[in-house]
XYZ file of C-alpha atoms in Angstrom:
491
model
C 60.466 40.638 -100.235
C 57.518 42.000 -98.259
C 57.490 45.733 -97.596
C 55.555 46.882 -94.545
C 54.703 50.239 -93.023
C 55.384 48.977 -89.481
C 56.917 45.786 -88.150
C 56.811 44.758 -84.474
C 59.267 41.911 -83.975
C 59.053 39.053 -81.472
C 56.196 40.454 -79.439
C 53.891 38.532 -77.112
C 50.606 38.526 -79.044
C 47.308 38.364 -77.140
C 44.924 38.327 -80.074
C 41.635 39.275 -78.377
C 39.903 35.931 -78.873
C 40.708 34.583 -75.430
C 43.172 32.071 -76.916
C 46.619 31.574 -75.427
C 49.273 34.199 -76.114
C 52.053 33.459 -78.582
C 55.265 35.139 -79.730
C 55.318 36.420 -83.305
C 56.252 39.246 -85.630
C 53.326 41.484 -86.555
C 53.330 43.709 -89.613
C 51.094 46.597 -90.638
C 50.563 47.697 -94.231
C 48.042 50.191 -95.612
C 46.112 50.522 -92.321
C 45.618 46.783 -91.879
C 47.368 43.850 -90.242
C 49.429 42.330 -93.031
C 51.550 39.733 -91.253
C 51.401 37.557 -88.134
C 54.220 35.029 -87.852
C 57.857 35.175 -88.855
C 58.808 38.284 -90.827
C 62.171 36.939 -91.909
C 63.787 39.437 -94.243
C 60.712 41.657 -94.540
C 61.457 45.364 -94.443
C 59.445 48.141 -92.870
C 59.457 51.929 -92.671
C 59.246 51.608 -88.888
C 60.520 48.639 -86.916
C 59.967 48.037 -83.207
C 61.607 45.462 -80.954
C 58.652 43.866 -79.175
C 60.624 41.517 -76.917
C 59.228 41.584 -73.388
C 56.146 43.525 -74.481
C 52.553 42.517 -75.216
C 50.572 43.420 -78.334
C 46.779 43.390 -78.107
C 43.902 44.684 -80.202
C 43.127 48.301 -79.423
C 40.720 48.432 -76.504
C 37.054 49.081 -77.268
C 35.364 51.273 -74.669
C 31.776 50.059 -74.943
C 30.357 52.504 -72.418
C 31.318 56.134 -72.871
C 29.834 59.597 -72.751
C 32.345 60.945 -75.266
C 29.589 62.062 -77.675
C 30.665 65.691 -77.911
C 34.260 65.228 -76.801
C 35.172 63.363 -80.005
C 34.233 66.559 -81.858
C 35.310 69.272 -79.440
C 38.521 67.589 -78.211
C 39.301 65.183 -81.047
C 42.776 64.381 -79.702
C 40.911 62.111 -77.222
C 43.867 61.915 -74.857
C 42.012 60.299 -71.926
C 41.218 57.301 -74.111
C 44.177 57.143 -76.499
C 46.633 57.273 -73.579
C 45.185 54.094 -72.064
C 45.113 52.101 -75.304
C 41.498 52.700 -76.321
C 41.085 52.868 -80.106
C 37.264 52.770 -80.374
C 34.564 54.407 -78.241
C 30.840 53.680 -78.226
C 28.859 56.817 -77.393
C 25.184 57.500 -76.709
C 24.845 55.388 -73.565
C 22.404 55.666 -70.632
C 19.648 57.176 -72.768
C 21.646 60.341 -73.425
C 23.142 61.076 -76.825
C 24.262 64.164 -78.697
C 21.942 63.270 -81.553
C 19.293 63.386 -82.752
C 18.637 66.392 -80.497
C 16.710 69.651 -80.903
C 16.741 71.452 -77.552
C 14.071 73.944 -76.561
C 16.107 75.163 -73.588
C 18.981 73.915 -71.466
C 19.753 70.195 -71.761
C 17.773 68.261 -69.154
C 19.568 66.245 -66.489
C 21.463 63.988 -67.223
C 21.963 65.146 -70.838
C 23.938 68.025 -69.322
C 26.703 65.474 -68.663
C 27.520 65.733 -72.384
C 28.064 69.479 -72.334
C 26.226 72.815 -72.387
C 23.352 73.734 -74.669
C 25.556 74.787 -77.574
C 27.126 71.302 -77.723
C 23.802 69.894 -78.932
C 23.635 70.973 -82.562
C 22.820 67.732 -84.371
C 19.073 67.498 -85.064
C 19.574 64.350 -87.146
C 21.877 61.416 -86.526
C 23.326 62.004 -89.996
C 24.395 65.491 -88.838
C 26.280 63.994 -85.908
C 27.934 61.368 -88.089
C 29.074 64.074 -90.522
C 30.438 66.195 -87.663
C 32.480 63.284 -86.304
C 33.883 62.573 -89.747
C 34.791 66.236 -90.187
C 36.419 66.424 -86.735
C 38.691 63.449 -87.537
C 39.041 62.229 -83.941
C 42.030 60.174 -82.839
C 39.825 57.157 -82.066
C 37.028 55.347 -83.891
C 33.465 56.271 -82.925
C 30.279 54.195 -83.001
C 27.024 55.567 -81.627
C 23.772 54.625 -79.941
C 20.631 56.776 -79.884
C 19.441 57.856 -76.447
C 15.854 57.355 -75.320
C 16.004 60.484 -73.143
C 17.232 62.484 -76.133
C 14.209 61.327 -78.123
C 11.862 62.143 -75.232
C 13.391 65.613 -74.945
C 12.700 66.203 -78.640
C 9.036 65.251 -78.571
C 7.557 65.591 -75.055
C 6.532 68.880 -73.465
C 7.623 67.523 -70.072
C 9.610 64.469 -69.053
C 7.765 63.443 -65.868
C 5.180 61.380 -67.743
C 5.004 58.557 -70.230
C 4.685 59.375 -73.928
C 1.375 59.258 -75.761
C 0.789 57.391 -79.023
C 1.645 60.340 -81.275
C 4.850 61.060 -79.374
C 5.876 57.417 -79.504
C 5.308 57.369 -83.259
C 7.429 60.520 -83.654
C 10.217 59.011 -81.561
C 10.043 55.752 -83.509
C 10.380 57.611 -86.795
C 13.412 59.496 -85.504
C 14.979 56.301 -84.187
C 14.375 54.512 -87.496
C 15.959 57.430 -89.375
C 19.016 57.187 -87.095
C 19.306 53.428 -87.500
C 19.112 53.901 -91.258
C 22.067 56.290 -90.995
C 24.216 53.822 -89.065
C 23.279 54.039 -85.380
C 24.041 50.860 -83.447
C 20.769 50.825 -81.545
C 18.817 52.344 -78.666
C 19.999 53.117 -75.141
C 17.892 53.943 -72.100
C 18.603 55.544 -68.738
C 15.418 54.605 -66.926
C 16.791 55.387 -63.460
C 16.948 59.109 -64.247
C 14.004 61.411 -63.564
C 13.921 62.377 -67.250
C 13.028 58.795 -68.230
C 11.775 57.111 -65.056
C 8.179 58.025 -65.880
C 8.374 56.209 -69.221
C 6.554 52.927 -68.732
C 7.765 49.610 -70.118
C 5.309 49.841 -72.992
C 6.881 53.094 -74.223
C 10.328 51.495 -74.288
C 9.051 48.306 -75.928
C 7.271 50.210 -78.679
C 10.424 52.179 -79.468
C 12.626 49.087 -79.329
C 10.499 47.366 -81.981
C 12.340 49.505 -84.539
C 15.534 47.655 -83.647
C 14.308 44.402 -85.151
C 13.998 45.883 -88.645
C 17.627 47.020 -88.648
C 19.270 44.428 -86.412
C 20.083 47.017 -83.742
C 21.020 46.501 -80.105
C 19.325 47.605 -76.866
C 21.528 48.851 -74.008
C 20.105 50.002 -70.711
C 21.022 51.840 -67.557
C 18.456 49.887 -65.536
C 15.413 51.467 -63.912
C 17.090 50.706 -60.584
C 20.510 49.485 -59.511
C 19.399 49.512 -55.881
C 16.969 47.147 -54.095
C 14.599 46.548 -57.083
C 17.517 45.678 -59.405
C 16.271 42.152 -60.232
C 12.896 43.524 -61.305
C 14.712 46.113 -63.417
C 16.735 43.355 -65.073
C 13.538 41.424 -65.818
C 12.191 44.539 -67.534
C 15.326 44.739 -69.683
C 15.068 41.091 -70.733
C 11.399 41.609 -71.624
C 12.229 44.608 -73.832
C 14.782 42.475 -75.660
C 12.300 39.662 -76.194
C 9.610 42.057 -77.365
C 11.985 43.725 -79.834
C 13.843 40.556 -80.819
C 17.057 42.418 -80.076
C 20.230 41.720 -78.068
C 20.368 43.375 -74.635
C 23.347 44.855 -72.806
C 22.943 45.890 -69.165
C 25.098 48.966 -68.673
C 27.583 49.159 -65.772
C 26.024 46.249 -63.892
C 26.343 46.832 -60.168
C 24.859 46.346 -56.708
C 24.369 49.971 -55.672
C 23.685 51.040 -52.106
C 24.813 49.440 -48.852
C 21.590 47.447 -48.541
C 22.412 45.783 -51.862
C 25.956 44.683 -51.073
C 26.578 40.985 -51.587
C 23.761 40.471 -54.099
C 25.960 40.107 -57.190
C 25.364 36.313 -57.365
C 21.632 37.022 -57.759
C 22.253 39.514 -60.566
C 24.591 37.138 -62.360
C 22.094 34.299 -61.980
C 19.464 36.484 -63.697
C 21.944 37.291 -66.465
C 22.840 33.615 -66.951
C 19.196 32.524 -66.982
C 18.322 35.118 -69.608
C 21.377 34.110 -71.662
C 19.950 30.630 -72.104
C 17.005 32.047 -74.029
C 18.156 35.317 -75.637
C 21.249 37.336 -76.563
C 22.318 39.260 -73.456
C 25.424 40.613 -71.780
C 26.662 43.432 -69.587
C 29.499 45.858 -69.126
C 31.254 46.896 -65.929
C 33.789 49.527 -64.938
C 36.606 48.418 -62.619
C 35.870 50.612 -59.601
C 33.594 50.426 -56.556
C 32.485 54.055 -56.958
C 30.004 55.428 -59.493
C 29.737 58.941 -60.899
C 26.891 60.991 -62.328
C 24.885 64.071 -61.558
C 24.037 64.638 -57.897
C 20.816 62.672 -57.433
C 18.767 63.592 -54.377
C 17.383 60.036 -54.279
C 20.925 58.731 -53.727
C 21.880 61.101 -50.905
C 22.801 58.997 -47.868
C 25.253 58.880 -44.964
C 25.913 55.162 -45.634
C 28.926 55.909 -47.818
C 31.051 58.844 -49.008
C 29.638 61.167 -51.676
C 32.300 63.312 -53.327
C 31.183 66.486 -55.150
C 32.873 66.982 -58.538
C 31.109 70.154 -59.698
C 28.310 72.524 -58.743
C 26.892 75.267 -60.922
C 25.816 77.631 -58.093
C 28.736 76.699 -55.807
C 31.774 75.741 -57.927
C 34.026 76.444 -54.949
C 32.669 73.306 -53.248
C 33.969 70.902 -55.883
C 36.544 68.477 -54.520
C 34.904 68.083 -51.116
C 32.599 65.442 -49.690
C 28.925 66.220 -49.321
C 29.307 65.514 -45.588
C 32.021 68.167 -45.234
C 29.974 70.706 -47.202
C 26.893 70.010 -45.081
C 28.932 70.549 -41.926
C 30.339 73.837 -43.254
C 26.862 75.050 -44.095
C 25.386 73.553 -40.928
C 22.711 71.819 -42.969
C 21.364 68.267 -43.189
C 22.880 66.257 -46.075
C 19.763 66.470 -48.241
C 19.431 70.232 -47.811
C 23.099 70.714 -48.699
C 22.608 68.580 -51.802
C 19.618 70.704 -52.850
C 21.653 73.872 -52.418
C 24.422 72.489 -54.660
C 22.087 71.650 -57.557
C 22.787 71.206 -60.389
C 25.919 69.321 -59.467
C 27.969 66.204 -60.086
C 29.065 63.527 -57.655
C 31.077 60.362 -57.141
C 29.277 57.789 -54.989
C 31.408 55.264 -53.107
C 28.400 52.985 -52.955
C 29.570 49.515 -54.041
C 31.213 46.547 -52.348
C 34.558 45.708 -54.032
C 33.717 41.983 -53.808
C 30.607 42.552 -55.952
C 32.655 44.502 -58.482
C 35.175 41.664 -58.740
C 32.463 39.031 -59.119
C 30.700 40.935 -61.911
C 33.896 42.004 -63.675
C 35.239 38.450 -63.794
C 32.039 36.897 -65.191
C 32.355 35.539 -68.760
C 29.401 37.624 -69.976
C 30.963 40.928 -68.841
C 32.770 43.436 -71.066
C 34.773 46.427 -69.812
C 33.532 49.982 -70.230
C 34.844 53.153 -68.599
C 31.639 55.191 -68.205
C 33.965 58.194 -67.922
C 32.578 61.733 -67.923
C 34.938 63.936 -69.969
C 33.011 67.152 -69.286
C 33.405 66.747 -65.515
C 35.944 69.227 -64.056
C 37.014 66.554 -61.532
C 36.241 63.369 -63.435
C 36.045 59.932 -61.892
C 39.502 58.340 -62.488
C 37.893 55.734 -64.771
C 38.005 58.339 -67.569
C 41.807 58.003 -67.757
C 42.467 54.704 -66.018
C 39.799 52.031 -66.554
C 41.550 49.699 -69.001
C 45.049 49.751 -67.458
C 43.359 49.194 -64.079
C 41.837 45.969 -65.374
C 45.249 44.799 -66.600
C 47.269 45.974 -63.611
C 45.098 45.755 -60.515
C 42.541 43.093 -61.376
C 44.533 40.842 -63.730
C 48.162 41.044 -62.546
C 47.680 41.839 -58.846
C 44.296 40.385 -57.890
C 44.628 37.505 -60.414
C 40.895 37.594 -61.156
C 41.491 36.296 -64.673
C 44.257 35.610 -67.170
C 45.748 38.292 -69.394
C 44.079 36.596 -72.374
C 40.657 36.795 -70.705
C 41.180 40.424 -69.685
C 42.056 41.416 -73.255
C 39.079 39.451 -74.648
C 36.732 41.437 -72.369
C 38.182 44.662 -73.776
C 38.397 43.801 -77.470
C 37.142 40.628 -79.172
C 34.014 40.182 -77.064
C 33.113 43.858 -77.459
C 33.625 43.880 -81.240
C 31.402 40.835 -81.737
C 28.658 42.176 -79.447
C 28.440 45.438 -81.409
C 29.235 44.018 -84.867
C 32.373 46.116 -85.301
C 33.602 44.335 -88.400
C 37.279 43.412 -88.707
C 38.142 44.909 -85.333
C 38.767 43.552 -81.863
C 41.092 40.749 -82.968
C 44.636 40.492 -84.278
C 43.953 38.743 -87.567
C 45.423 39.111 -91.071
C 43.430 41.684 -93.016
C 41.802 43.238 -89.949
C 42.116 46.966 -89.279
C 45.346 47.650 -87.412
C 43.898 48.999 -84.155
C 46.650 47.883 -81.786
C 48.109 48.625 -78.365
C 51.627 47.707 -77.279
C 52.198 47.605 -73.526
C 54.332 46.209 -70.736
C 52.185 43.648 -68.931
C 54.570 43.663 -65.954
C 54.215 47.380 -65.236
C 50.964 48.637 -66.757
C 48.772 50.372 -64.188
C 46.406 53.291 -63.753
C 47.699 56.410 -62.024
C 44.501 58.489 -62.036
C 43.024 58.933 -58.552
C 39.872 60.523 -57.189
C 41.790 63.605 -56.034
C 44.127 63.736 -59.059
C 42.128 62.134 -61.872
C 43.721 63.633 -64.991
C 46.715 61.296 -65.169
C 47.739 59.065 -68.084
C 48.395 55.414 -67.309
C 51.843 53.881 -67.036
C 53.045 51.028 -69.217
C 51.412 51.913 -72.543
C 54.255 51.854 -75.076
C 52.441 52.608 -78.353
C 48.943 52.784 -79.846
C 47.960 52.446 -83.511
C 44.559 53.478 -84.841
C 43.770 52.183 -88.323
C 47.459 51.466 -88.791
C 48.588 54.965 -87.808
C 50.930 55.392 -84.847
C 48.931 57.706 -82.583
C 50.568 57.411 -79.138
C 54.207 56.673 -78.288
C 56.728 57.605 -75.577
C 53.931 58.725 -73.220
C 52.716 61.339 -75.650
C 50.365 61.657 -78.638
C 52.003 61.718 -82.056
C 49.463 64.269 -83.276
C 47.954 61.845 -85.782
C 44.173 61.544 -85.725
C 43.231 58.463 -87.729
C 39.895 57.495 -86.163
C 36.738 56.944 -88.179
C 33.026 56.880 -87.669
C 31.927 53.245 -87.554
C 28.328 52.844 -88.742
C 26.393 49.662 -88.084
C 26.917 47.657 -91.252
C 25.014 44.483 -90.464
C 22.416 42.833 -88.259
C 24.046 42.749 -84.823
C 22.153 39.556 -84.007
C 24.344 37.727 -86.529
C 27.614 38.540 -84.705
C 26.484 38.670 -81.068
C 28.221 35.605 -79.609
C 26.219 32.588 -78.532
C 26.580 32.199 -74.793
C 28.979 29.455 -73.774
C 27.755 26.974 -71.175
C 28.267 28.716 -67.871
């Protein structure tokens, strides 16, 4: 008779592959999935009646800024509470390592925390710190281009010279050797905008030797977005590396309705190279307050301000009226600050989110005092609002975008699918009721409908509360990502 640690009986299994759901018993033993089928007389330490509930692979948040949070707040409640079992950190060119600051962290590295949060001069130091912190979720990490620039350039408003590029390449290679997934860029930010394409291409060459991936916050998500996408595809070709466009969007009112053009560029590139994108399920973005994005075309909501913390929670328009200043002058007075930009058309978001080449990522900012609700609500929002209510895609497709597709794109071995022998990262939820509750004015709210979450076979969330277990691991790159990155289906 089989003895299991956990047995979930007669549950609706959505296995992460995109295949049709089926009803089965699922057993966990020694951190892995040990049974999928009929358990019969099998016994377990813990048994759960899964009737009426859905079991899926734990969600993989491919776009996070949780770099320091997994160490400083290892309970990881914003992610665990919504069924996320793995986070990928180091996105948008900003990473906690390898970093050696000479002063305060430059914008937007300050999104990851204050100066004292950056204490990992080598990627190996960061990996060791994550392992020591024992976070509640698994962690895989990219190396940020802006972080490398900050280490080696005297100022960030220029492109790097040959010696600086060589120094950055050596540091990137060292990180890849120690298990980094690849390189990320945030070319839209002032700290990296002056880096020309050649600088990025020369760095990205290191990816080919290790089979790493290139992810990019494009040089522009506004009017020149197609040119920025072309640049990303060229970097991938030059480096012989897969490319992920981060949080693909049509930003700015003048860009609304252009999502078919962006998706056509993505599809065209996919015929010739390994490419994809991620998207968060909201029509508002969030970052530092960027003077270049200040406009009266849409609402800008201030989430924090160092010199004027009392202004957080108000719109920039309201603050400007209080101060009797033009919008741009009010924004300057608030700096440094954070903002939510309601600058996307919901129809574009739906079109991008539903595309077969799109994964789900939260892009949440855990250090933000008033975080965008995506930090706590992104994945349940996909399942509740976009899948169940808007009927954009089937439940099987939604889960695939949040698990199996993500695991194959980042070569997260034996994760992302419900398969015998795979790590038991699992989420049990009620598909009829799951929904996000976090809002822009009350963002720190756990989702409804998540019944239980297991990380590496350990029950970590149940009855709307954490169990206290922290069973996450650091997940180093263990193989050439090009060998697992899925071949694009005919679109």
